[in-house]
Amino acid sequence: MYVLCRRHTFQVENSAPKMTENAVFSQNKVLTIDTMNPNVKNVEYAVRGPIVQRAVQIEKELREGVKKPFTEVIKANIGDAHAMGQQPITFFRQVLALCSYPELLKDNMFPEDAKSRARRILQACGGSSLGAYSASQGIDCVRQDVARYIERRDGGVPCDPDNVYLTSGASDGIVTMLKLLVCGEGASKTGVMISIPQYPLYSAALAELGAVQVNYYLNEEKCWSMDLSELERSLAEARKHCNPKVLCIINPGNPTGQVQSRQCIEDVIRFAAKEHLFLMADEVYQDNVYAEGCQFHSFKKVLFELGPQYSNTVELVSFHSTSKCYMGECGFRGGYMEVINMDPEVKAQLIKLVSVRLCPAVPGQALMDLVVNSPQPGEPSYTTFMKERTTTLSLLAEKAKLTEEILNTVPGITCNPVQGAMYSFPNISLPQKAIKEAKALGQAPDMFYCMKMLEETGICLVPGSGFGQKDGTYHFRMTILPPTDKLKLLLAKVKEFHQKFTRQYS
């Protein structure tokens, strides 16, 4: 007997007896699929979804000697820079090594600026150890360094360290803020406006919190820019069934790789002020800007440059992370958020909320400090640091251009310029026969496409349906992170597969 579900076809033997046994077994459990939190069942996270689970199985099969048309799985599904071969920044790892094992401070192999950073961080830790809890908001001297970094970045706009909260990656901060913002029932339930395509953290968090996801579409024809008219349409539609009060922006964009213009950011801020919306600015890719004519503008800087009419009233929280940019230190889970114009009583509740989890990961806090307090001219590590930073970002820029150029040579694939971040999100034309077969299997057509590509080529991509897209359009997201040689191989395989797939289903 075969059972169809949304993503796979499963063969089930003796299904009736097993279902009966399971039902009897579940009667003795307090927690069952029927008694668990129903919101959790609505959570989906495409970046680590069924495609990736199948990729892991295939890797195991290859190790066991199962013959495939390929010898390795190339995972281009997630922005995990070091897993893709990007090298750590030497200075960061030196200081972290010193902090983790202070006996190394006696060793002459470490430069003095690395030692001085390590001593300063350790002096701020309980018992001079990274193993001690920190204050719930984060180590004080690190928050001060973050505040000075933000001031430098934004051309002198003041930053109060009391408004800075260190987080275990940006995701931790985003979910924490959404917890504060979500309330109400029925037509009064909080609506959160998110861009489509979106990073699945947002839809997953909103599902878990029982909030209302309010979609606004980026303009693919204009390189995934934001349209004010689309924001207005989305908001007006949402107000018919919920209380939209949050607007989320990812800039530079994930999964779409766009960099929003300053004019666009001004328009968004004015829109938020007019419509009384709380702004959440996800800016974790702020160093990843490649395209000529593009520049990162922080929402905070633009907000303050618009004058007190906006800077004194618009509520804004912005996020940064150690996981992206030239650092790529995903596993350390370092990040921060800065809150602007937050009600003092709510701020007290935020401090209470972050206190529940005791503190962010302390090694991640130390790493965040190094990102915002990196080697300066005249220090021993400066030359090596700048060489590594520049080389990493230059390689990413080259790979962004290479990805766009090669994908656009494939009939049926259209790829916008990868202006920033670490991903391309090309549009793919799928034959009607393939769409029909996918729907018969209960799969989204681009899921069907990506699963076939994985089985035939070993390339692991994420279907656009996992991020959201306009009805009738199909995409996939791929990272630009693999080493250049492997990226060229990946793109050549994508090209060959798409041409074969098109012929097969035409």
Coordinates of C-alpha atoms in Angstrom, one line a residue:
M1 CA 0.0 0.0 0.0
Y2 CA 1.3 3.5 -0.8
V3 CA 0.4 6.7 1.0
L4 CA 0.8 10.2 -0.5
C5 CA 1.7 13.2 1.6
R6 CA 2.8 16.7 0.7
R7 CA 6.4 15.8 0.2
H8 CA 7.0 12.1 -0.2
T9 CA 5.4 8.8 -1.2
F10 CA 5.8 6.2 1.6
Q11 CA 5.2 2.4 1.3
V12 CA 3.3 1.2 4.4
E13 CA 3.1 -2.5 5.2
N14 CA 0.4 -3.9 7.6
S15 CA -0.8 -0.3 8.2
A16 CA -4.0 -1.1 10.1
P17 CA -2.4 -3.2 12.8
K18 CA 0.4 -0.8 13.3
M19 CA -1.9 2.2 13.6
T20 CA -3.9 0.3 16.2
E21 CA -0.8 -0.5 18.2
N22 CA 0.3 3.1 18.0
A23 CA -3.1 4.3 19.1
V24 CA -3.0 2.0 22.1
F25 CA 0.6 3.0 22.9
S26 CA -0.3 6.7 22.7
Q27 CA -3.1 6.3 25.2
N28 CA -0.5 5.9 27.9
K29 CA 1.3 9.1 27.0
V30 CA 0.7 12.5 28.5
L31 CA 2.2 14.2 25.4
T32 CA 0.9 13.0 22.1
I33 CA 0.5 14.5 18.6
D34 CA -3.0 15.4 19.6
T35 CA -2.2 17.0 23.0
M36 CA 1.0 18.8 22.1
N37 CA 1.1 22.6 21.4
P38 CA -0.7 22.9 18.1
N39 CA 1.3 25.9 17.0
V40 CA 4.5 23.8 16.9
K41 CA 2.9 21.5 14.3
N42 CA 2.5 24.6 12.1
V43 CA 6.2 25.4 12.2
E44 CA 8.2 24.7 9.0
Y45 CA 11.8 25.5 8.3
A46 CA 12.7 24.9 4.7
V47 CA 16.5 25.5 5.1
R48 CA 16.8 22.3 7.1
G49 CA 13.7 20.6 5.6
P50 CA 13.1 17.4 3.7
I51 CA 15.6 18.1 1.0
V52 CA 18.4 18.4 3.5
Q53 CA 17.2 15.3 5.4
R54 CA 17.3 13.4 2.2
A55 CA 20.8 14.8 1.4
V56 CA 22.0 13.5 4.8
Q57 CA 20.6 10.0 3.9
I58 CA 22.4 10.1 0.5
E59 CA 25.7 11.0 2.2
K60 CA 25.3 8.0 4.4
E61 CA 24.5 5.8 1.4
L62 CA 27.6 7.0 -0.4
R63 CA 29.7 6.2 2.6
E64 CA 28.2 2.7 2.6
G65 CA 29.2 2.2 -1.0
V66 CA 25.8 2.7 -2.7
K67 CA 26.5 3.6 -6.3
K68 CA 25.2 7.1 -7.4
P69 CA 25.7 9.2 -10.5
F70 CA 27.9 11.5 -8.4
T71 CA 30.6 11.0 -5.7
E72 CA 29.6 13.7 -3.2
V73 CA 26.7 15.8 -2.0
I74 CA 27.3 19.5 -2.5
K75 CA 25.2 21.4 0.1
A76 CA 24.3 24.8 -1.1
N77 CA 21.2 25.1 1.0
I78 CA 22.4 27.1 4.0
G79 CA 24.6 30.1 4.7
D80 CA 27.2 28.2 6.7
A81 CA 30.4 29.8 5.6
H82 CA 33.0 27.7 7.4
A83 CA 31.2 24.4 6.4
M84 CA 31.6 25.6 2.8
G85 CA 35.3 26.1 3.2
Q86 CA 35.6 29.8 4.2
Q87 CA 38.6 30.2 6.5
P88 CA 38.2 31.7 10.0
I89 CA 39.8 35.1 10.7
T90 CA 43.1 34.4 12.5
F91 CA 42.8 37.3 15.0
F92 CA 39.4 36.2 16.1
R93 CA 40.5 32.6 16.7
Q94 CA 43.7 33.7 18.5
V95 CA 41.8 35.8 21.0
L96 CA 39.1 33.1 21.5
A97 CA 41.9 30.6 22.1
L98 CA 43.5 32.9 24.7
C99 CA 40.1 33.5 26.4
S100 CA 39.3 29.7 26.5
Y101 CA 42.8 28.7 27.8
P102 CA 44.4 31.7 29.6
E103 CA 47.6 29.8 30.2
L104 CA 48.3 30.7 26.5
L105 CA 48.8 34.3 27.5
K106 CA 52.3 33.3 28.6
D107 CA 53.0 32.0 25.1
N108 CA 55.1 34.3 22.8
M109 CA 53.4 33.0 19.6
F110 CA 50.4 35.3 20.1
P111 CA 50.5 39.0 19.2
E112 CA 50.2 41.6 21.9
D113 CA 47.0 43.1 20.6
A114 CA 45.3 39.6 20.7
K115 CA 46.5 39.2 24.3
S116 CA 45.3 42.7 25.4
R117 CA 41.8 41.9 23.9
A118 CA 41.7 38.6 25.7
R119 CA 42.7 40.1 29.1
R120 CA 40.1 42.8 28.8
I121 CA 37.3 40.3 28.0
L122 CA 38.5 37.9 30.8
Q123 CA 38.6 40.7 33.3
A124 CA 34.9 41.4 32.5
C125 CA 33.9 37.8 33.1
G126 CA 33.1 36.3 36.5
G127 CA 36.2 34.5 37.9
S128 CA 38.0 35.7 34.7
S129 CA 36.5 32.7 32.9
L130 CA 34.3 32.4 29.8
G131 CA 32.6 29.6 31.7
A132 CA 30.9 32.0 34.0
Y133 CA 27.4 33.5 33.4
S134 CA 27.4 37.1 32.3
A135 CA 24.8 39.7 33.0
S136 CA 21.6 38.9 31.2
Q137 CA 21.9 41.8 28.8
G138 CA 25.4 40.8 28.0
I139 CA 28.9 41.7 29.2
D140 CA 29.0 45.4 30.0
C141 CA 32.3 46.3 28.2
V142 CA 31.2 44.3 25.1
R143 CA 27.9 46.4 24.9
Q144 CA 30.0 49.5 25.2
D145 CA 32.2 48.4 22.3
V146 CA 29.1 47.6 20.3
A147 CA 27.7 51.1 21.0
R148 CA 31.0 52.7 19.8
Y149 CA 31.0 50.5 16.7
I150 CA 27.4 51.6 15.8
E151 CA 28.4 55.2 16.3
R152 CA 31.3 54.9 13.9
R153 CA 29.3 53.0 11.4
D154 CA 26.5 55.5 11.4
G155 CA 28.7 58.6 11.2
G156 CA 28.4 59.7 14.8
V157 CA 24.7 59.1 15.5
P158 CA 24.8 58.4 19.3
C159 CA 24.2 54.9 20.7
D160 CA 23.5 54.2 24.4
P161 CA 25.0 50.9 25.5
D162 CA 21.8 50.5 27.7
N163 CA 19.9 50.0 24.4
V164 CA 22.2 47.2 23.3
Y165 CA 21.3 43.6 24.1
L166 CA 23.8 40.8 23.3
T167 CA 22.1 37.7 21.8
S168 CA 22.9 34.1 20.9
G169 CA 22.9 34.9 17.2
A170 CA 20.5 37.3 15.6
S171 CA 17.8 34.7 15.5
D172 CA 17.6 34.7 19.3
G173 CA 17.0 38.5 19.3
I174 CA 14.4 38.3 16.6
V175 CA 12.4 35.7 18.4
T176 CA 12.7 37.5 21.7
M177 CA 11.3 40.7 20.1
L178 CA 8.4 38.9 18.5
K179 CA 7.5 37.4 21.9
L180 CA 7.1 40.9 23.2
L181 CA 5.1 42.2 20.2
V182 CA 2.6 39.4 19.8
C183 CA -0.7 39.5 21.6
G184 CA -4.5 39.5 21.1
E185 CA -7.1 37.1 19.7
G186 CA -9.2 37.0 16.6
A187 CA -9.3 40.3 14.8
S188 CA -7.1 41.9 17.4
K189 CA -4.3 39.4 17.1
T190 CA -0.9 40.9 16.2
G191 CA -0.1 40.9 12.5
V192 CA 3.6 40.9 11.4
M193 CA 4.5 42.1 7.9
I194 CA 7.3 40.0 6.4
S195 CA 8.8 40.2 2.9
I196 CA 8.0 37.4 0.4
P197 CA 10.4 35.7 -0.4
Q198 CA 11.3 35.6 3.3
Y199 CA 13.8 33.9 5.6
P200 CA 11.9 31.0 7.1
L201 CA 12.9 32.0 10.7
Y202 CA 10.1 34.6 10.5
S203 CA 7.3 32.4 9.4
A204 CA 8.4 29.6 11.8
A205 CA 8.5 32.0 14.8
L206 CA 5.2 33.5 13.9
A207 CA 3.6 30.1 13.6
E208 CA 5.0 29.1 17.0
L209 CA 3.8 32.2 18.6
G210 CA 0.3 32.0 17.0
A211 CA 0.7 35.4 15.3
V212 CA -0.7 36.4 11.9
Q213 CA 1.8 36.4 9.1
V214 CA 1.2 39.3 6.8
N215 CA 2.9 38.9 3.4
Y216 CA 4.2 41.8 1.3
Y217 CA 5.9 40.9 -2.0
L218 CA 9.3 42.1 -3.1
N219 CA 9.4 43.3 -6.8
E220 CA 11.4 40.6 -8.7
E221 CA 11.3 42.7 -11.9
K222 CA 13.1 45.5 -10.1
C223 CA 15.8 43.4 -8.5
W224 CA 13.7 42.4 -5.5
S225 CA 13.2 46.0 -4.4
M226 CA 10.4 47.1 -1.9
D227 CA 7.4 48.9 -3.3
L228 CA 5.5 51.4 -1.2
S229 CA 2.3 50.6 -3.0
E230 CA 2.7 46.9 -2.1
L231 CA 3.2 47.7 1.5
E232 CA 0.1 49.8 1.5
R233 CA -1.9 47.0 -0.2
S234 CA -0.6 44.4 2.2
L235 CA -1.4 46.5 5.3
A236 CA -4.9 47.4 4.1
E237 CA -5.8 43.8 3.4
A238 CA -4.4 42.7 6.8
R239 CA -6.4 45.2 8.7
K240 CA -9.5 43.4 7.7
H241 CA -8.7 40.4 9.8
C242 CA -5.9 41.2 12.3
N243 CA -4.0 44.0 14.0
P244 CA -0.8 44.5 11.9
K245 CA 1.7 46.4 14.1
V246 CA 5.1 45.1 13.0
L247 CA 7.1 45.5 9.8
C248 CA 10.2 43.3 9.3
I249 CA 12.9 44.1 6.7
I250 CA 15.9 42.0 5.8
N251 CA 18.6 44.2 4.2
P252 CA 20.8 43.0 2.5
G253 CA 18.2 40.4 1.6
N254 CA 17.9 36.7 2.3
P255 CA 17.1 34.7 0.2
T256 CA 17.0 37.3 -2.6
G257 CA 20.4 39.0 -2.2
Q258 CA 19.2 42.6 -2.9
V259 CA 20.5 45.7 -1.2
Q260 CA 17.8 48.3 -0.6
S261 CA 18.4 51.9 -1.7
R262 CA 18.5 54.8 0.8
Q263 CA 15.4 56.2 -0.8
C264 CA 13.6 52.9 -0.2
I265 CA 14.7 52.9 3.5
E266 CA 13.4 56.5 3.8
D267 CA 10.1 55.5 2.3
V268 CA 9.8 52.5 4.7
I269 CA 10.5 54.7 7.7
R270 CA 7.9 57.3 6.7
F271 CA 5.4 54.5 6.0
A272 CA 6.0 53.0 9.5
A273 CA 5.6 56.4 11.1
K274 CA 2.4 57.2 9.2
E275 CA 0.9 53.7 9.9
H276 CA 2.2 53.4 13.5
L277 CA 4.2 50.3 12.9
F278 CA 7.1 48.9 14.9
L279 CA 10.2 48.3 12.7
M280 CA 12.4 45.3 12.9
A281 CA 15.6 45.6 10.7
D282 CA 17.5 42.4 10.1
E283 CA 20.9 43.7 9.0
V284 CA 23.2 40.7 9.6
Y285 CA 24.6 40.9 6.0
Q286 CA 25.7 44.6 6.3
D287 CA 29.3 43.9 5.2
N288 CA 28.1 41.7 2.3
V289 CA 27.6 44.3 -0.4
Y290 CA 29.1 43.5 -3.9
A291 CA 27.3 45.3 -6.7
E292 CA 28.5 48.5 -8.1
G293 CA 26.4 51.4 -7.0
C294 CA 25.0 49.6 -4.0
Q295 CA 25.7 50.6 -0.4
F296 CA 24.5 49.5 3.0
H297 CA 22.5 52.1 4.9
S298 CA 21.5 51.2 8.4
F299 CA 17.9 51.9 9.3
K300 CA 19.1 53.7 12.4
K301 CA 21.3 56.1 10.5
V302 CA 18.6 57.0 8.0
L303 CA 16.0 57.3 10.8
F304 CA 18.1 59.9 12.6
E305 CA 19.0 61.7 9.4
L306 CA 15.3 62.2 8.7
G307 CA 15.2 64.4 11.8
P308 CA 13.4 64.4 15.2
Q309 CA 10.0 64.0 13.7
Y310 CA 11.0 60.4 13.0
S311 CA 14.0 59.7 15.3
N312 CA 12.0 60.6 18.4
T313 CA 9.0 58.6 17.6
V314 CA 9.6 55.5 15.3
E315 CA 10.2 52.4 17.3
L316 CA 13.0 50.4 15.8
V317 CA 15.1 47.3 16.7
S318 CA 18.0 46.3 14.5
F319 CA 20.0 43.1 14.5
H320 CA 23.5 42.0 13.7
S321 CA 25.4 38.7 14.0
T322 CA 28.8 37.1 14.0
S323 CA 27.5 34.4 11.6
K324 CA 27.6 36.2 8.3
C325 CA 29.7 39.0 6.6
Y326 CA 33.4 38.1 6.4
M327 CA 33.3 36.3 9.8
G328 CA 31.1 33.4 9.0
E329 CA 31.3 32.2 12.7
C330 CA 27.9 30.6 12.8
G331 CA 28.6 28.0 15.5
F332 CA 29.6 30.6 18.1
R333 CA 26.1 32.1 18.2
G334 CA 27.1 35.7 18.7
G335 CA 24.9 38.7 18.0
Y336 CA 23.3 41.9 19.3
M337 CA 20.2 43.9 18.9
E338 CA 19.7 47.7 19.5
V339 CA 16.4 49.1 20.5
I340 CA 15.3 52.6 19.7
N341 CA 12.4 54.5 21.3
M342 CA 11.3 51.6 23.3
D343 CA 8.7 52.3 26.0
P344 CA 10.6 52.2 29.4
E345 CA 8.0 49.9 30.9
V346 CA 8.4 47.5 28.0
K347 CA 12.1 47.7 28.3
A348 CA 11.9 46.4 31.8
Q349 CA 9.8 43.5 30.5
L350 CA 12.5 42.8 27.9
I351 CA 15.2 42.7 30.5
K352 CA 13.0 40.2 32.5
L353 CA 12.5 38.1 29.4
V354 CA 16.2 37.9 28.5
S355 CA 16.9 37.1 32.2
V356 CA 14.9 33.9 32.0
R357 CA 17.5 32.4 29.7
L358 CA 20.3 33.6 32.1
C359 CA 22.6 35.0 29.4
P360 CA 23.7 34.7 25.8
A361 CA 26.6 32.3 25.0
V362 CA 29.7 34.0 26.5
P363 CA 32.2 32.8 23.8
G364 CA 29.7 34.3 21.3
Q365 CA 29.7 37.6 23.2
A366 CA 33.5 37.6 23.2
L367 CA 33.5 37.0 19.4
M368 CA 31.0 39.8 18.9
D369 CA 33.4 42.1 20.8
L370 CA 36.2 41.3 18.4
V371 CA 34.0 42.0 15.4
V372 CA 33.1 45.5 16.7
N373 CA 36.6 46.1 18.2
S374 CA 38.9 44.6 15.5
P375 CA 42.6 45.4 15.0
Q376 CA 43.3 49.0 14.2
P377 CA 46.2 50.7 12.2
G378 CA 49.4 50.4 14.1
E379 CA 48.5 47.2 16.0
P380 CA 50.5 44.0 15.2
S381 CA 47.5 42.1 13.8
Y382 CA 46.1 44.9 11.6
T383 CA 47.8 44.0 8.3
T384 CA 46.9 40.3 8.5
F385 CA 43.4 41.0 9.6
M386 CA 42.7 43.4 6.8
K387 CA 44.2 41.1 4.2
E388 CA 42.0 38.2 5.4
R389 CA 38.9 40.4 5.6
T390 CA 39.4 41.9 2.1
T391 CA 40.2 38.6 0.5
T392 CA 37.1 36.9 1.9
L393 CA 34.8 39.7 0.8
S394 CA 36.5 40.0 -2.6
L395 CA 36.0 36.2 -3.2
L396 CA 32.3 36.5 -2.3
A397 CA 31.9 39.4 -4.7
E398 CA 33.5 37.3 -7.5
K399 CA 31.3 34.3 -6.7
A400 CA 28.2 36.5 -6.6
K401 CA 29.0 37.8 -10.2
L402 CA 29.9 34.3 -11.4
T403 CA 26.6 32.8 -10.1
E404 CA 24.5 35.5 -11.8
E405 CA 26.4 35.2 -15.1
I406 CA 26.3 31.4 -15.4
L407 CA 22.7 31.0 -14.3
N408 CA 21.6 33.5 -16.9
T409 CA 23.1 31.5 -19.7
V410 CA 20.6 28.7 -19.0
P411 CA 17.4 28.9 -21.0
G412 CA 14.5 28.9 -18.5
I413 CA 16.5 30.3 -15.6
T414 CA 16.6 34.0 -14.8
C415 CA 18.8 35.3 -12.0
N416 CA 18.8 38.9 -10.7
P417 CA 22.1 40.4 -9.8
V418 CA 23.3 39.2 -6.4
Q419 CA 23.9 42.6 -4.9
G420 CA 24.7 41.4 -1.4
A421 CA 24.3 38.7 1.3
M422 CA 25.2 35.2 0.3
Y423 CA 22.5 33.8 -1.9
S424 CA 20.9 33.8 -5.3
F425 CA 17.2 33.2 -5.8
P426 CA 16.8 32.5 -9.5
N427 CA 13.4 32.1 -11.3
I428 CA 13.0 28.8 -13.0
S429 CA 10.5 27.9 -15.8
L430 CA 9.0 24.5 -15.3
P431 CA 7.2 22.5 -18.0
Q432 CA 3.4 21.9 -17.3
K433 CA 4.0 18.1 -17.4
A434 CA 6.4 18.5 -14.5
I435 CA 4.0 20.7 -12.6
K436 CA 1.2 18.2 -13.1
E437 CA 3.4 15.3 -11.9
A438 CA 4.6 17.2 -8.8
K439 CA 1.0 18.0 -7.8
A440 CA 0.0 14.4 -8.3
L441 CA 2.7 13.5 -5.7
G442 CA 1.4 16.2 -3.4
Q443 CA 4.6 18.2 -3.8
A444 CA 5.2 21.8 -4.7
P445 CA 6.6 21.9 -8.3
D446 CA 9.9 23.5 -7.2
M447 CA 10.3 20.9 -4.4
F448 CA 9.8 18.2 -7.0
Y449 CA 12.5 19.9 -9.2
C450 CA 15.0 20.3 -6.3
M451 CA 14.5 16.7 -5.0
K452 CA 15.1 15.3 -8.5
M453 CA 18.2 17.5 -8.8
L454 CA 19.5 16.1 -5.5
E455 CA 18.9 12.5 -6.5
E456 CA 20.5 12.9 -9.9
T457 CA 23.4 15.3 -9.3
G458 CA 24.0 15.4 -5.5
I459 CA 23.3 19.1 -5.4
C460 CA 21.3 20.2 -2.4
L461 CA 19.3 23.5 -3.0
V462 CA 16.2 24.8 -1.3
P463 CA 12.9 25.3 -3.3
G464 CA 11.5 28.7 -3.5
S465 CA 8.2 27.5 -2.0
G466 CA 10.0 27.2 1.3
F467 CA 10.6 31.0 1.3
G468 CA 7.3 32.1 -0.3
Q469 CA 6.9 33.4 -3.8
K470 CA 4.2 34.7 -6.1
D471 CA 1.6 32.2 -7.2
G472 CA 2.6 30.6 -10.5
T473 CA 6.3 31.4 -10.1
Y474 CA 9.1 28.9 -9.1
H475 CA 12.5 29.5 -7.7
F476 CA 15.3 27.9 -5.8
R477 CA 17.8 29.4 -3.3
M478 CA 21.5 28.5 -3.4
T479 CA 24.4 29.9 -1.5
I480 CA 27.4 31.4 -3.2
L481 CA 29.7 30.1 -0.5
P482 CA 31.3 27.0 -2.0
P483 CA 35.0 27.4 -3.1
T484 CA 35.2 28.8 -6.6
D485 CA 36.1 25.5 -8.3
K486 CA 33.3 23.7 -6.5
L487 CA 30.9 26.6 -7.2
K488 CA 31.7 26.3 -11.0
L489 CA 31.1 22.6 -10.8
L490 CA 27.8 23.1 -9.0
L491 CA 26.6 25.7 -11.5
A492 CA 27.6 23.5 -14.5
K493 CA 25.6 20.6 -12.9
V494 CA 22.6 22.9 -12.4
K495 CA 22.8 24.0 -16.0
E496 CA 23.0 20.4 -17.3
F497 CA 20.2 19.2 -15.0
H498 CA 17.8 22.0 -15.9
Q499 CA 18.3 21.4 -19.6
K500 CA 17.8 17.6 -19.1
F501 CA 14.7 18.2 -16.9
T502 CA 13.2 20.6 -19.4
R503 CA 13.6 18.0 -22.2
Q504 CA 12.3 15.2 -20.1
Y505 CA 9.0 17.0 -19.2
S506 CA 8.4 19.0 -22.4

